[in-house]
Amino acid sequence: MLVNTAGNVSRLGIPKYEWWSEALHGISYTGPGVKFNNIVPHATSFPQPILTSASFNETLFETIGKVVSTEGRAMYNVGQAGLTYWSPNVNIYRDPRWGRGQETAGEDPTLSSKYGVAYVKGLQQRDDGKKDMLKVASCCKHYTAYDIDDWKGIQRYNFNAKVTQQDLDDTFNPPFKSCVLDGNVASVMCSYNQVNGKPTCGDYDLLAGVIRGQWKLNGYIVTDCDSLNEMYWAQHYTKTPEETAALSLNAGLDLNCGSWLGKYTQGAVNQGLVNESVIDRAVSNNFATLMRLGFFDGNPKNQIYGNLGPKDVCTEDHQELAREAARQGIVLLKNTAGSLPLSPKSIKSLAVIGPNANLAYTMVGSYEGSPCKYTTPLDGLGASVSTVYQQGCDIACATAQVDNAKKVAAAADAVVLVMGSDQTIERESKDRFNITLPGQQSLLVTEVASVSKGPVILVIMSGGGMDVKFAVDNPKVTSILWVGFPGEAGGAALADVVFGYYNPSGRLPMTWYPQSYVDKVDMTNMNMRADPKTGFPGRSYRFYKGPTVFNFGDGLSYTQYKHHLVKAPKFVSIPLEEGHACRSTKCKSIDAANEQGCNNLGFDIHLKVQNVGKMRGSHTVLLFTSPPSIHNAPQKHLLDFQKIHLTPQSEGVVKFNLDVCKHLSVVDEVGNRKVALGLHVLHIGDLKHSLTLRI
């Protein structure tokens, strides 16, 4: 009962159960809990989370979760899937080379937290309102400071992440904390790596201390798969297998993905290394989770969701949502006047070129299932206009077929180049060295653009950012779109944007760095904050001060929006009790956790948004602050975000409700949250508003 492939106990009528199922962006065949066969051959494949997060749409995040859990329940009812899904991945996309960045919601802790909470709620919350029961059980992973897979021979299995307490509490841990406190997630998975010399799955302070103690997890803690094996064999952290088992159980672990606890727990008990009461705790947490899922309630067909079956997987609505999610995430990064959107009526021939133009499998990324159906970029674009296709080269693009590509491009009214990467370039167990387009892809783009007579649209299909400065600077490349790994309907969504059936509103969830950044920065340096002494430039828009190709939050539209601040205070005062030290001496900050004056102290920001263009669209409103420069605070930090949909020449009001102690606080050097006194500058688009926080 301590391992993922849990055996049955016939004496008690307990059936066997496989804990390991995955649902990162749809029901996945990664993990033995899910089977695709003639009973259920396919499931809806949504975009990789990095693209979904670019929508900055919390409702969308939760709606996808709801659909995925419905398909999971439907498959469970016919014996094809489990009820415990080890998703989402809420790690921070710290370095552009990381192969698993595609699985995350990007580099920002606020966005990652909101994504994680919404997806967890979508997976877990039942329609009958029973808060203690679960539709399926979600799991936030990989706790914590995990974002190196295999870089220059340094592997995740024995990497020691040296992290400051400030970075841990300010960057790496907030999404996990939100998962537990706000999402009520049923599980947290500990990671392979060490943090400051201790394996996370054997660290009492991180597991029993923080997840169970401070955050009060209602659920189970699980290892990443074979973590205990790596702790013993790769990290040589423990002297015996039994000691490894005892260390993890005593640290607060409940379930082992792998067989280690099945083999060595009895020996650990015999040797007096672990008390039976600790095993009782672990089994209880695991069984309580199964109880909340209704696992012991008899025939699932007689329970809530018992009517679901194969007919409820890959429904028209679900497939349409996959297309809508991709549309909402796609980011327009460059658009010269007269380029996009293309008019299907005036384009007599469209050249579609590139290694990702007609590859279905690339679109679904990693942790994929078997999609309902595929629409490639070539399929999608070809549904509206007549197309001529040239692959140009494969994804590695060792030798580009430049002449053939130029021939079709020169004869066409417009060109769409679909370039980028795939799982051979960036994935789990494979980090990148270069963040440029692979091989001769950039040569192919430049050569094709040089002979084209109409618009040239560069489409980048990738998980990570790419240094495409050459294309940004080239006037012949008239538009650039980033489409992530857009899921089963990616080609249809791309066509919707290209032809203006849909107005793009996606924003980048991560910084796009130049190649010079990765040439200079060691991937194993976990620090977020810049260090002028060593020349370390920092990481993410919150701390990085150097040149970028594109910035976090970048994204264009086919229309124009104007912002006008309707309501925002210039001063906010914190009431302090008589005799407070900061009444008599000048303080730069006050403790956010212990101040009575902090409770329920809030204010509103009201913003009028006008669509002053000719096309209806959704607008993403990002609210940032630049706090006072104390405690090495971020230079800029995302507080909240909202979407507003506006028809041409209409306006609406977006309202943000801010909590002083939550939103205007920073994490100090030892991990404590402090309310920063002094000048805070709020940013919304090109608007800035100064607000002074005083006592």
XYZ file of C-alpha atoms in Angstrom:
695
model
C 0.000 0.000 0.000
C 3.056 2.276 -0.039
C 3.873 1.840 -3.742
C 2.128 3.032 -6.920
C 1.185 -0.486 -8.052
C -0.714 -1.305 -4.870
C -1.700 -4.946 -4.370
C -5.098 -6.255 -3.346
C -6.081 -7.475 0.114
C -8.712 -10.114 -0.572
C -9.281 -10.734 3.171
C -10.561 -7.137 3.435
C -12.101 -6.906 -0.009
C -9.606 -4.251 -1.104
C -8.919 -4.430 -4.842
C -5.551 -3.656 -6.402
C -5.019 -0.068 -7.541
C -2.559 1.696 -9.854
C -1.855 5.205 -8.523
C 0.186 6.445 -11.476
C -1.911 8.208 -14.105
C -0.988 11.460 -15.870
C -3.121 14.328 -17.178
C -0.807 17.251 -17.914
C -2.909 18.537 -20.844
C -5.338 15.680 -21.377
C -5.457 12.024 -20.326
C -1.977 10.677 -21.086
C -0.536 7.227 -21.732
C 2.616 8.181 -19.781
C 2.135 6.050 -16.679
C 0.663 2.553 -16.314
C -2.722 3.710 -14.967
C -4.082 4.669 -18.404
C -4.729 2.383 -21.364
C -5.832 3.386 -24.866
C -7.405 0.537 -26.845
C -10.580 -0.234 -28.749
C -12.722 0.512 -25.665
C -11.431 4.109 -25.528
C -8.994 4.728 -28.391
C -8.425 8.482 -27.895
C -8.743 11.418 -25.492
C -8.795 15.179 -26.041
C -5.282 16.625 -26.296
C -5.097 20.255 -25.171
C -2.105 22.559 -25.755
C 0.978 22.093 -23.595
C 0.498 24.228 -20.430
C 3.102 26.797 -21.528
C 0.718 27.849 -24.348
C -2.458 27.563 -22.271
C -0.873 29.787 -19.617
C -0.207 32.419 -22.324
C -3.982 32.967 -22.415
C -3.778 34.395 -18.860
C -7.334 33.087 -18.489
C -8.102 31.424 -15.141
C -11.557 30.332 -16.307
C -9.968 28.515 -19.246
C -7.417 26.782 -16.972
C -10.232 25.451 -14.780
C -12.513 24.511 -17.693
C -9.752 22.393 -19.262
C -9.296 20.676 -15.878
C -13.024 19.918 -15.727
C -13.019 18.357 -19.197
C -9.900 16.300 -18.466
C -11.379 14.957 -15.209
C -14.645 14.099 -16.980
C -12.706 12.096 -19.580
C -10.648 10.514 -16.774
C -13.791 9.437 -14.875
C -15.333 8.151 -18.113
C -12.250 6.015 -18.782
C -12.082 4.848 -15.137
C -15.652 3.566 -15.339
C -14.657 1.175 -18.129
C -11.367 0.127 -16.518
C -9.073 2.221 -18.740
C -7.742 4.849 -16.282
C -7.143 5.613 -12.627
C -8.485 8.330 -10.338
C -5.155 9.801 -9.166
C -3.474 12.065 -11.713
C 0.065 13.387 -11.196
C -0.576 16.761 -12.759
C -0.085 19.771 -12.952
C 3.618 20.638 -13.148
C 3.929 23.934 -11.238
C 7.706 24.303 -11.322
C 9.047 27.725 -12.287
C 10.530 27.984 -15.799
C 13.785 29.416 -14.438
C 16.173 28.853 -17.357
C 15.286 28.945 -21.082
C 17.251 25.749 -21.750
C 15.102 23.531 -19.527
C 13.496 20.740 -21.574
C 10.406 20.592 -19.373
C 9.569 24.302 -19.466
C 6.824 23.332 -21.928
C 5.006 21.485 -19.113
C 4.855 24.547 -16.866
C 2.948 27.832 -16.765
C 6.141 29.857 -17.247
C 8.545 31.914 -15.168
C 6.216 33.923 -12.932
C 5.103 32.691 -9.484
C 1.768 34.570 -9.608
C 0.775 33.106 -12.989
C 2.067 29.634 -12.049
C 0.109 29.752 -8.777
C -3.134 30.840 -10.425
C -2.698 28.265 -13.197
C -2.027 25.490 -10.677
C -4.978 26.363 -8.433
C -7.445 26.654 -11.323
C -6.331 23.407 -12.979
C -6.445 21.552 -9.647
C -9.962 22.838 -8.962
C -11.072 21.820 -12.440
C -9.754 18.300 -11.903
C -10.899 17.813 -8.323
C -14.133 19.686 -7.616
C -17.310 17.636 -7.804
C -20.580 18.856 -9.246
C -22.566 17.873 -6.137
C -20.748 20.438 -3.978
C -19.325 17.834 -1.547
C -16.124 19.641 -0.625
C -14.462 16.679 1.108
C -14.982 14.406 -1.902
C -12.936 14.361 -5.119
C -13.885 13.976 -8.786
C -10.280 12.901 -9.448
C -7.222 13.580 -7.262
C -4.702 16.076 -8.622
C -1.014 16.353 -7.681
C 1.238 19.422 -7.835
C 4.787 18.516 -8.818
C 7.879 18.516 -8.539
C 8.588 19.960 -5.088
C 10.926 21.870 -5.178
C 13.520 23.977 -7.066
C 13.470 21.331 -9.783
C 14.329 22.619 -13.251
C 17.414 20.841 -14.562
C 17.064 17.553 -16.421
C 20.283 16.811 -18.259
C 22.638 19.669 -19.068
C 26.272 19.027 -19.976
C 26.172 15.714 -18.119
C 24.614 17.206 -14.966
C 21.478 15.176 -14.286
C 18.376 15.756 -12.220
C 18.906 12.484 -10.334
C 21.855 13.728 -8.296
C 21.830 17.503 -8.829
C 22.123 19.562 -5.656
C 20.143 22.784 -6.125
C 21.761 25.425 -3.940
C 18.930 27.832 -3.266
C 18.637 30.819 -0.955
C 15.724 30.864 1.481
C 14.596 34.080 -0.190
C 14.408 32.489 -3.659
C 12.715 29.391 -2.241
C 9.930 31.394 -0.575
C 9.713 34.122 -3.205
C 9.981 32.127 -6.458
C 10.057 28.316 -6.243
C 7.547 27.481 -3.491
C 4.592 29.894 -4.008
C 2.871 27.720 -6.655
C 3.022 24.681 -4.342
C 1.772 26.710 -1.400
C -1.136 28.003 -3.512
C -1.936 24.469 -4.732
C -2.352 23.323 -1.133
C -3.896 26.392 0.524
C -6.088 27.724 -2.308
C -6.547 24.647 -4.503
C -6.854 22.070 -1.674
C -4.809 19.728 -3.856
C -4.899 16.050 -2.856
C -1.186 15.417 -3.389
C 2.269 16.932 -3.736
C 5.132 15.101 -5.472
C 8.689 15.573 -4.208
C 11.428 15.905 -6.829
C 14.601 13.929 -7.687
C 17.098 16.661 -6.854
C 18.610 17.727 -3.587
C 17.938 21.185 -2.197
C 20.902 22.524 -0.249
C 22.401 19.072 0.196
C 19.255 17.144 1.191
C 17.147 14.982 -1.154
C 13.674 16.559 -1.212
C 11.944 13.181 -0.694
C 13.948 12.670 2.502
C 13.806 16.203 3.910
C 11.650 16.369 7.050
C 11.614 20.172 7.010
C 10.310 20.362 3.420
C 7.726 17.553 3.708
C 6.443 17.153 7.271
C 7.538 20.665 8.220
C 6.171 22.763 5.355
C 3.689 20.756 3.231
C 2.046 18.892 6.091
C 2.845 21.239 9.004
C 2.619 24.820 7.735
C 0.315 24.294 4.744
C -1.776 21.444 6.233
C -1.992 19.240 3.121
C -5.152 17.127 3.103
C -3.861 14.203 1.064
C -0.719 12.222 0.304
C 2.918 13.012 -0.521
C 4.403 10.915 -3.345
C 7.929 10.519 -4.714
C 8.880 11.211 -8.281
C 9.323 7.823 -9.933
C 12.258 5.852 -8.508
C 13.415 8.854 -6.424
C 14.381 6.548 -3.553
C 16.424 4.452 -5.944
C 18.283 7.628 -7.018
C 18.738 8.786 -3.425
C 20.595 5.577 -2.669
C 22.359 4.730 -5.947
C 22.970 8.132 -7.589
C 23.267 10.433 -4.569
C 24.797 7.878 -2.136
C 22.945 9.809 0.548
C 22.113 6.771 2.689
C 24.174 3.718 3.646
C 21.538 1.004 3.208
C 18.284 0.541 1.288
C 16.431 0.224 4.617
C 17.858 3.530 5.819
C 16.586 5.158 2.591
C 13.087 3.780 3.177
C 13.101 4.961 6.788
C 14.449 8.413 5.945
C 11.658 9.096 3.450
C 8.831 7.728 5.604
C 10.071 9.607 8.666
C 10.332 12.772 6.545
C 6.613 12.573 5.758
C 6.444 10.552 2.544
C 3.267 8.488 2.037
C 3.620 6.824 -1.374
C 6.555 5.650 -3.477
C 6.331 5.702 -7.258
C 8.521 2.641 -7.705
C 9.069 -0.521 -5.695
C 11.559 0.638 -3.022
C 9.152 0.894 -0.081
C 7.595 -2.422 -1.081
C 10.998 -4.104 -0.811
C 12.677 -2.408 2.147
C 10.063 -1.085 4.602
C 9.711 -4.357 6.520
C 13.494 -4.494 6.945
C 13.509 -0.883 8.161
C 10.877 -1.776 10.779
C 12.810 -4.896 11.828
C 15.966 -2.823 12.269
C 14.114 -0.267 14.413
C 14.670 2.533 11.851
C 10.990 3.388 11.458
C 7.977 2.939 13.745
C 4.904 1.105 12.571
C 2.882 4.202 13.527
C 4.671 6.115 10.728
C 3.571 3.468 8.215
C 0.038 3.675 9.614
C 0.116 7.419 8.898
C 1.263 6.886 5.309
C -1.304 4.156 4.587
C -4.022 6.272 6.227
C -3.236 9.275 4.025
C -3.311 7.067 0.920
C -6.552 5.298 1.899
C -8.234 8.562 2.896
C -7.518 9.867 -0.616
C -9.104 6.752 -2.160
C -12.097 7.169 0.163
C -12.550 10.774 -0.947
C -12.584 9.450 -4.527
C -15.347 6.934 -3.700
C -12.999 4.059 -4.530
C -14.457 1.847 -1.782
C -18.092 2.743 -2.515
C -18.807 -0.232 -4.770
C -19.668 -0.327 -8.440
C -18.673 3.073 -9.948
C -21.702 2.879 -12.279
C -23.938 3.430 -9.212
C -22.002 6.479 -7.969
C -21.832 10.101 -9.097
C -20.206 10.184 -12.572
C -21.285 6.548 -12.990
C -23.148 7.435 -16.189
C -19.928 8.566 -17.905
C -18.329 6.279 -20.477
C -16.581 6.213 -23.869
C -19.299 8.463 -25.361
C -18.092 11.276 -23.042
C -14.506 11.248 -24.325
C -13.520 13.294 -27.400
C -16.949 14.944 -27.600
C -17.426 17.789 -30.081
C -17.448 20.283 -27.191
C -14.185 18.931 -25.794
C -12.479 19.066 -29.181
C -13.724 22.611 -29.735
C -12.297 23.608 -26.336
C -8.881 22.265 -27.419
C -9.056 24.563 -30.443
C -10.257 27.511 -28.343
C -7.442 26.989 -25.798
C -4.835 27.092 -28.569
C -6.441 30.210 -30.103
C -6.399 31.999 -26.748
C -2.760 31.110 -26.118
C -1.195 31.947 -29.500
C 1.017 35.037 -29.211
C 1.484 37.607 -31.997
C 5.017 38.946 -31.513
C 5.606 41.023 -34.644
C 3.151 42.405 -37.177
C 4.038 44.876 -39.898
C 1.195 46.966 -41.320
C -0.524 45.072 -44.131
C 0.717 41.641 -43.008
C -1.691 39.793 -40.685
C -4.507 38.981 -40.798
C -4.361 37.568 -44.328
C -7.519 37.864 -46.395
C -8.574 34.403 -47.625
C -10.326 36.091 -50.583
C -7.220 37.826 -51.909
C -4.730 34.966 -51.379
C -4.808 32.790 -54.480
C -1.821 30.674 -53.388
C -0.198 30.284 -49.985
C 3.254 28.717 -49.635
C 3.457 26.642 -46.441
C 7.059 25.770 -45.630
C 8.952 24.266 -42.718
C 9.646 21.150 -40.657
C 6.633 21.679 -38.357
C 4.159 22.608 -41.105
C 2.746 19.123 -41.546
C 3.848 17.102 -38.509
C 0.891 16.170 -36.358
C 2.766 14.555 -33.483
C 4.938 17.591 -32.733
C 1.849 19.613 -31.791
C 0.940 17.546 -28.733
C 4.309 17.793 -26.974
C 5.168 15.523 -24.048
C 2.964 13.683 -21.539
C 0.616 13.223 -24.461
C -2.219 10.800 -24.960
C -3.717 9.519 -28.184
C -5.540 12.596 -29.589
C -9.112 12.518 -30.933
C -7.861 13.772 -34.294
C -5.120 16.035 -35.594
C -5.291 19.261 -37.597
C -1.779 20.231 -38.734
C -0.875 23.793 -39.796
C -1.012 22.670 -43.425
C -4.485 21.146 -42.902
C -5.728 24.222 -41.058
C -4.438 26.790 -43.549
C -5.492 24.642 -46.520
C -9.113 24.674 -45.333
C -9.337 28.391 -46.282
C -6.974 28.861 -49.224
C -5.075 26.898 -51.830
C -1.645 25.884 -50.492
C 1.706 24.690 -51.860
C 3.814 22.766 -49.339
C 7.567 22.298 -48.966
C 9.083 20.742 -45.853
C 12.379 22.602 -46.383
C 14.198 20.331 -43.903
C 13.544 18.124 -40.905
C 13.568 19.631 -37.415
C 17.356 19.320 -36.915
C 17.745 20.988 -40.327
C 21.338 19.878 -40.963
C 20.873 20.716 -44.662
C 17.981 22.916 -45.777
C 16.457 22.397 -49.220
C 16.635 26.127 -49.838
C 16.141 26.220 -53.619
C 12.899 24.205 -53.643
C 11.484 26.333 -50.831
C 12.442 29.578 -52.580
C 10.774 28.417 -55.790
C 7.350 27.900 -54.174
C 7.732 31.034 -52.030
C 8.518 33.284 -55.012
C 5.385 32.151 -56.836
C 3.006 32.548 -53.863
C 0.927 35.528 -52.693
C 2.030 34.930 -49.093
C 4.283 32.557 -47.145
C 3.816 30.830 -43.798
C 7.003 29.273 -42.367
C 6.351 26.808 -39.546
C 9.654 26.315 -37.737
C 10.761 25.618 -34.161
C 11.534 22.494 -32.172
C 10.086 19.161 -31.094
C 10.727 16.529 -28.423
C 14.109 15.617 -29.950
C 15.271 19.187 -29.184
C 13.646 19.878 -25.787
C 11.916 17.420 -23.455
C 12.166 15.606 -20.139
C 15.757 14.342 -19.759
C 16.968 16.733 -22.483
C 17.835 20.376 -21.902
C 19.007 22.662 -24.713
C 22.482 24.201 -25.143
C 21.407 26.637 -27.847
C 18.227 28.676 -27.874
C 18.448 29.565 -31.575
C 16.356 27.838 -34.251
C 17.985 24.416 -34.837
C 20.489 23.846 -37.656
C 19.855 25.800 -40.843
C 16.281 26.807 -39.973
C 17.168 30.507 -39.741
C 18.960 30.325 -43.102
C 15.825 28.793 -44.631
C 13.676 31.603 -43.190
C 16.012 34.353 -44.421
C 16.390 32.890 -47.914
C 12.655 32.292 -48.362
C 11.846 35.805 -47.096
C 14.318 37.355 -49.558
C 12.376 36.155 -52.628
C 8.819 36.514 -51.321
C 6.625 39.189 -52.872
C 3.931 39.259 -50.156
C 3.639 38.822 -46.388
C 6.023 36.338 -44.735
C 4.687 34.885 -41.495
C 7.170 33.080 -39.249
C 5.412 30.609 -36.935
C 7.489 29.227 -34.075
C 6.255 25.945 -32.640
C 8.279 25.316 -29.482
C 8.101 24.927 -25.737
C 10.910 27.366 -24.977
C 11.737 30.802 -26.296
C 13.991 31.151 -29.330
C 16.566 33.799 -30.187
C 14.964 34.945 -33.451
C 16.440 38.448 -33.383
C 17.444 37.940 -37.031
C 13.732 37.679 -37.947
C 12.636 40.525 -35.679
C 15.152 42.789 -37.440
C 14.429 41.523 -40.979
C 11.749 43.736 -42.621
C 10.984 40.938 -45.119
C 9.725 38.780 -42.227
C 6.484 40.701 -41.737
C 4.903 38.764 -38.842
C 5.994 36.388 -36.067
C 3.642 34.063 -34.159
C 4.509 31.737 -31.269
C 2.163 28.742 -30.992
C 3.842 26.645 -28.252
C 2.996 22.989 -28.734
C -0.651 23.745 -29.500
C -2.343 20.356 -29.052
C -4.511 18.311 -31.398
C -6.280 21.314 -32.982
C -3.168 23.480 -33.275
C -3.317 23.849 -37.054
C -6.965 24.915 -36.982
C -6.262 27.480 -34.242
C -3.275 28.834 -36.178
C -5.454 29.299 -39.285
C -8.126 31.048 -37.192
C -5.504 33.615 -36.158
C -3.740 33.918 -39.526
C -6.987 34.640 -41.396
C -8.407 36.919 -38.721
C -11.318 34.653 -37.744
C -9.848 35.109 -34.259
C -8.030 38.140 -32.862
C -4.913 37.042 -30.936
C -4.704 37.997 -27.244
C -1.984 35.649 -25.903
C 0.959 37.048 -23.945
C 4.352 35.459 -23.385
C 4.557 33.635 -20.039
C 8.362 33.738 -20.140
C 11.253 35.985 -21.175
C 12.861 35.236 -24.563
C 16.598 35.692 -24.083
C 19.349 36.148 -26.666
C 21.790 33.275 -27.253
C 24.471 35.369 -25.516
C 22.565 34.861 -22.234
C 22.945 31.073 -22.275
C 26.547 31.350 -23.505
C 27.313 33.313 -20.362
C 25.028 31.901 -17.654
C 25.618 28.542 -15.956
C 22.341 26.602 -15.906
C 23.175 25.166 -12.480
C 23.285 28.630 -10.872
C 19.900 28.642 -9.113
C 19.966 32.297 -8.089
C 17.122 34.436 -9.348
C 18.632 37.768 -8.345
C 21.388 39.488 -10.304
C 24.833 39.740 -8.708
C 26.854 42.737 -9.953
C 29.970 41.401 -8.207
C 30.138 38.264 -10.364
C 28.411 39.714 -13.441
C 25.503 37.247 -13.038
C 22.596 38.983 -14.843
C 19.671 37.456 -12.900
C 16.694 35.455 -14.145
C 13.139 36.212 -15.324
C 11.577 39.612 -15.927
C 11.479 40.114 -12.156
C 15.262 40.261 -11.750
C 17.011 40.126 -15.143
C 18.406 43.436 -16.329
C 19.993 42.555 -19.704
C 18.838 42.560 -23.349
C 15.905 40.382 -24.464
C 14.444 39.212 -27.765
C 10.904 39.442 -26.311
C 9.683 40.196 -22.800
C 7.357 38.445 -20.380
C 3.846 39.719 -21.157
C 4.599 40.668 -24.775
C 1.802 40.054 -27.260
C 0.063 42.077 -29.976
C -3.525 42.275 -31.222
C -5.234 43.116 -34.524
C -6.959 46.004 -32.771
C -5.801 48.757 -30.393
C -6.749 49.247 -26.760
C -6.528 52.332 -24.553
C -6.273 52.266 -20.758
C -7.595 54.923 -18.401
C -7.245 54.712 -14.620
C -10.641 55.419 -13.038
C -9.879 54.640 -9.412
C -6.622 54.109 -7.520
C -5.408 55.539 -4.196
C -2.282 57.717 -3.999
C -1.747 56.896 -0.308
C -2.560 53.867 1.813
C -2.029 53.942 5.593
C -1.464 50.910 7.792
C -2.893 51.331 11.299
C -0.348 50.191 13.913
C -1.197 49.572 17.561
C 0.017 51.968 20.263
C 3.621 51.401 21.244
C 4.589 49.702 17.952
C 8.332 50.098 17.380
C 7.771 51.636 13.933
C 5.809 54.513 15.461
C 8.954 55.877 17.088
C 11.701 54.721 14.705
C 11.756 54.880 10.906
C 10.999 51.463 9.397
C 11.459 50.397 5.770
C 9.121 47.447 6.164
C 6.862 45.757 8.690
C 6.174 42.075 9.261
C 3.240 40.898 7.110
C 2.483 37.815 9.181
C 2.086 39.353 12.643
C 0.651 42.832 12.105
C -2.911 43.356 13.317
C -3.158 46.359 10.971
C -2.660 44.004 8.032
C -5.925 42.156 8.429
C -8.401 42.910 5.647
C -6.617 46.098 4.662
C -7.334 46.450 0.960
C -8.048 48.854 -1.863
C -9.487 48.784 -5.383
C -7.998 49.614 -8.766
C -10.548 50.381 -11.498
C -9.352 50.575 -15.080
C -11.368 51.690 -18.097
C -10.356 49.798 -21.248
C -11.420 50.981 -24.706
C -11.186 49.054 -27.959
C -10.288 51.911 -30.323
C -9.638 49.671 -33.342
C -11.779 47.999 -35.993
C -11.890 44.406 -34.748
C -13.457 42.788 -31.700
C -11.108 40.975 -29.388
C -10.127 39.880 -25.909
C -7.626 42.030 -24.067
C -5.293 40.725 -21.397
C -4.794 43.248 -18.593
C -1.617 42.600 -16.575
C -1.196 44.515 -13.310
C 2.435 44.827 -12.168
C 4.091 46.677 -9.321
C 7.608 47.957 -8.788
C 8.021 47.859 -4.998
C 10.466 50.014 -2.997
C 14.003 48.662 -3.486
C 14.399 46.973 -0.110
C 15.262 43.359 0.745
C 16.558 42.854 -2.818
C 12.950 43.025 -4.018
C 11.946 42.305 -7.641
C 12.303 45.248 -10.035
C 8.781 44.415 -11.264
C 6.269 41.837 -10.145
C 2.915 40.579 -11.505
C 0.123 41.135 -8.957
C -2.934 40.023 -10.913
C -4.420 39.699 -14.395
C -7.812 39.710 -16.088
C -9.338 39.286 -19.545
C -11.935 41.631 -21.012
C -13.779 41.092 -24.312
C -14.650 44.223 -26.291
C -16.339 44.938 -29.622
C -14.894 47.772 -31.753
C -15.313 51.255 -30.212
C -16.724 49.843 -26.976
C -15.336 50.101 -23.458
C -15.457 48.230 -20.191
C -14.106 48.457 -16.648
C -11.658 45.989 -15.142
C -11.571 45.878 -11.330
C -8.699 44.627 -9.214
C -9.125 44.165 -5.471
C -5.727 44.331 -3.794
C -4.771 43.190 -0.315
C -2.033 45.402 1.144
C -0.242 42.665 3.058
C -0.465 40.118 0.255
C 0.142 42.288 -2.810
C 2.411 45.038 -1.482
C 4.721 42.752 0.462
C 8.103 41.301 -0.478
C 10.039 38.314 0.832
C 13.101 39.286 2.860
C 16.522 37.618 2.839
C 15.517 34.919 5.351
C 12.149 34.107 3.794
C 9.804 36.276 5.880
C 7.102 38.304 4.176
C 7.460 42.060 4.798
C 5.125 44.870 3.825
C 7.316 47.386 2.002
C 6.738 50.953 3.167
C 7.290 53.815 0.730
C 6.691 54.247 -2.991
C 5.097 51.461 -5.036
C 4.669 52.053 -8.777
C 1.764 50.186 -10.387
C 2.090 49.365 -14.113
C -0.744 48.505 -16.508
C 0.437 48.531 -20.125
C 2.040 51.936 -20.608
C 0.178 53.444 -17.627
C 2.030 54.056 -14.366
C 0.504 55.026 -11.020
C 2.441 55.931 -7.891
C 1.131 54.792 -4.540
C 2.754 55.521 -1.181
C 2.325 53.033 1.631
C 2.758 54.624 5.044
C 1.956 54.133 8.713
